[in-house]
Amino acid sequence: MTTTKHLELHFRNDKDQLKKITINQARPDINADQAKQALEAIQQAGGFLDEKGLNPYAKVAGASYVTRTVDTVYEVPEEA
């Protein structure tokens, strides 16, 4: 069994579609104020455009830790 935890920063683009930034090795103790400051700094930096010319970080939408557990049922053994 393998468990991983990462931080997702959520935004809305210019068309109100959800976009996210995933941080794989974030500190495990980030609080709401710290997350808000990071989100607002990215949003206020501006200058980001996606392939469609939309700002992917137009609006701050939140942050969350995501924990994923994988329980392998079968795995092919490595050859020696």
Short mmCIF file of C-alpha atoms in Angstrom, two decimals:
data_model
loop_
_atom_site.label_atom_id
_atom_site.label_comp_id
_atom_site.label_asym_id
_atom_site.label_seq_id
_atom_site.Cartn_x
_atom_site.Cartn_y
_atom_site.Cartn_z
CA MET A 1 0.00 0.00 0.00
CA THR A 2 1.32 3.43 -0.96
CA THR A 3 -0.09 6.69 0.37
CA THR A 4 0.78 10.09 -1.07
CA LYS A 5 -0.35 13.57 -0.06
CA HIS A 6 -0.17 16.74 -2.10
CA LEU A 7 -1.53 20.27 -1.99
CA GLU A 8 -3.84 21.59 -4.69
CA LEU A 9 -4.31 25.32 -5.29
CA HIS A 10 -7.64 25.97 -7.00
CA PHE A 11 -8.48 28.85 -9.32
CA ARG A 12 -11.18 29.81 -11.82
CA ASN A 13 -10.17 31.00 -15.27
CA ASP A 14 -11.76 33.85 -17.26
CA LYS A 15 -14.63 31.52 -18.24
CA ASP A 16 -15.17 30.39 -14.63
CA GLN A 17 -13.72 26.91 -15.30
CA LEU A 18 -11.83 25.27 -12.45
CA LYS A 19 -8.04 25.14 -12.81
CA LYS A 20 -5.48 23.87 -10.31
CA ILE A 21 -1.82 23.82 -9.43
CA THR A 22 -0.63 20.62 -7.76
CA ILE A 23 2.31 20.78 -5.35
CA ASN A 24 3.62 17.28 -4.74
CA GLN A 25 5.98 17.96 -1.85
CA ALA A 26 4.22 20.72 0.07
CA ARG A 27 4.69 21.21 3.78
CA PRO A 28 1.98 19.27 5.62
CA ASP A 29 1.11 22.14 7.97
CA ILE A 30 0.01 24.98 5.65
CA ASN A 31 -2.88 26.86 7.21
CA ALA A 32 -5.72 28.83 5.61
CA ASP A 33 -3.95 32.21 5.87
CA GLN A 34 -0.78 30.88 4.23
CA ALA A 35 -2.76 29.21 1.45
CA LYS A 36 -4.77 32.39 0.86
CA GLN A 37 -1.60 34.48 0.62
CA ALA A 38 -0.06 32.07 -1.90
CA LEU A 39 -3.23 31.92 -3.99
CA GLU A 40 -3.60 35.70 -4.04
CA ALA A 41 0.07 36.22 -4.93
CA ILE A 42 -0.29 33.93 -7.96
CA GLN A 43 -3.59 35.53 -8.99
CA GLN A 44 -2.27 39.08 -8.60
CA ALA A 45 0.96 38.38 -10.49
CA GLY A 46 -1.04 38.31 -13.72
CA GLY A 47 0.65 37.71 -17.03
CA PHE A 48 -0.40 34.06 -17.25
CA LEU A 49 -2.32 32.86 -20.31
CA ASP A 50 -3.23 29.33 -21.34
CA GLU A 51 -3.24 27.95 -24.89
CA LYS A 52 -6.68 29.55 -25.49
CA GLY A 53 -5.52 32.99 -24.34
CA LEU A 54 -7.42 32.78 -21.03
CA ASN A 55 -6.01 33.69 -17.64
CA PRO A 56 -6.07 30.35 -15.76
CA TYR A 57 -5.67 32.12 -12.41
CA ALA A 58 -8.27 34.88 -12.81
CA LYS A 59 -10.09 34.09 -9.52
CA VAL A 60 -8.97 32.40 -6.32
CA ALA A 61 -11.14 29.35 -5.53
CA GLY A 62 -9.40 27.65 -2.56
CA ALA A 63 -6.83 25.05 -1.56
CA SER A 64 -6.93 21.49 -0.30
CA TYR A 65 -4.69 18.63 0.66
CA VAL A 66 -5.40 15.49 -1.36
CA THR A 67 -4.41 12.12 0.04
CA ARG A 68 -4.28 9.13 -2.29
CA THR A 69 -3.87 5.52 -1.22
CA VAL A 70 -2.99 2.82 -3.75
CA ASP A 71 -3.41 -0.78 -2.67
CA THR A 72 -1.73 -2.95 -5.31
CA VAL A 73 -3.57 -6.21 -5.93
CA TYR A 74 -1.08 -7.72 -8.37
CA GLU A 75 2.22 -6.56 -9.80
CA VAL A 76 4.43 -8.31 -12.33
CA PRO A 77 7.72 -9.22 -10.63
CA GLU A 78 10.85 -7.54 -11.95
CA GLU A 79 13.16 -9.75 -13.96
CA ALA A 80 16.58 -10.41 -12.48
#
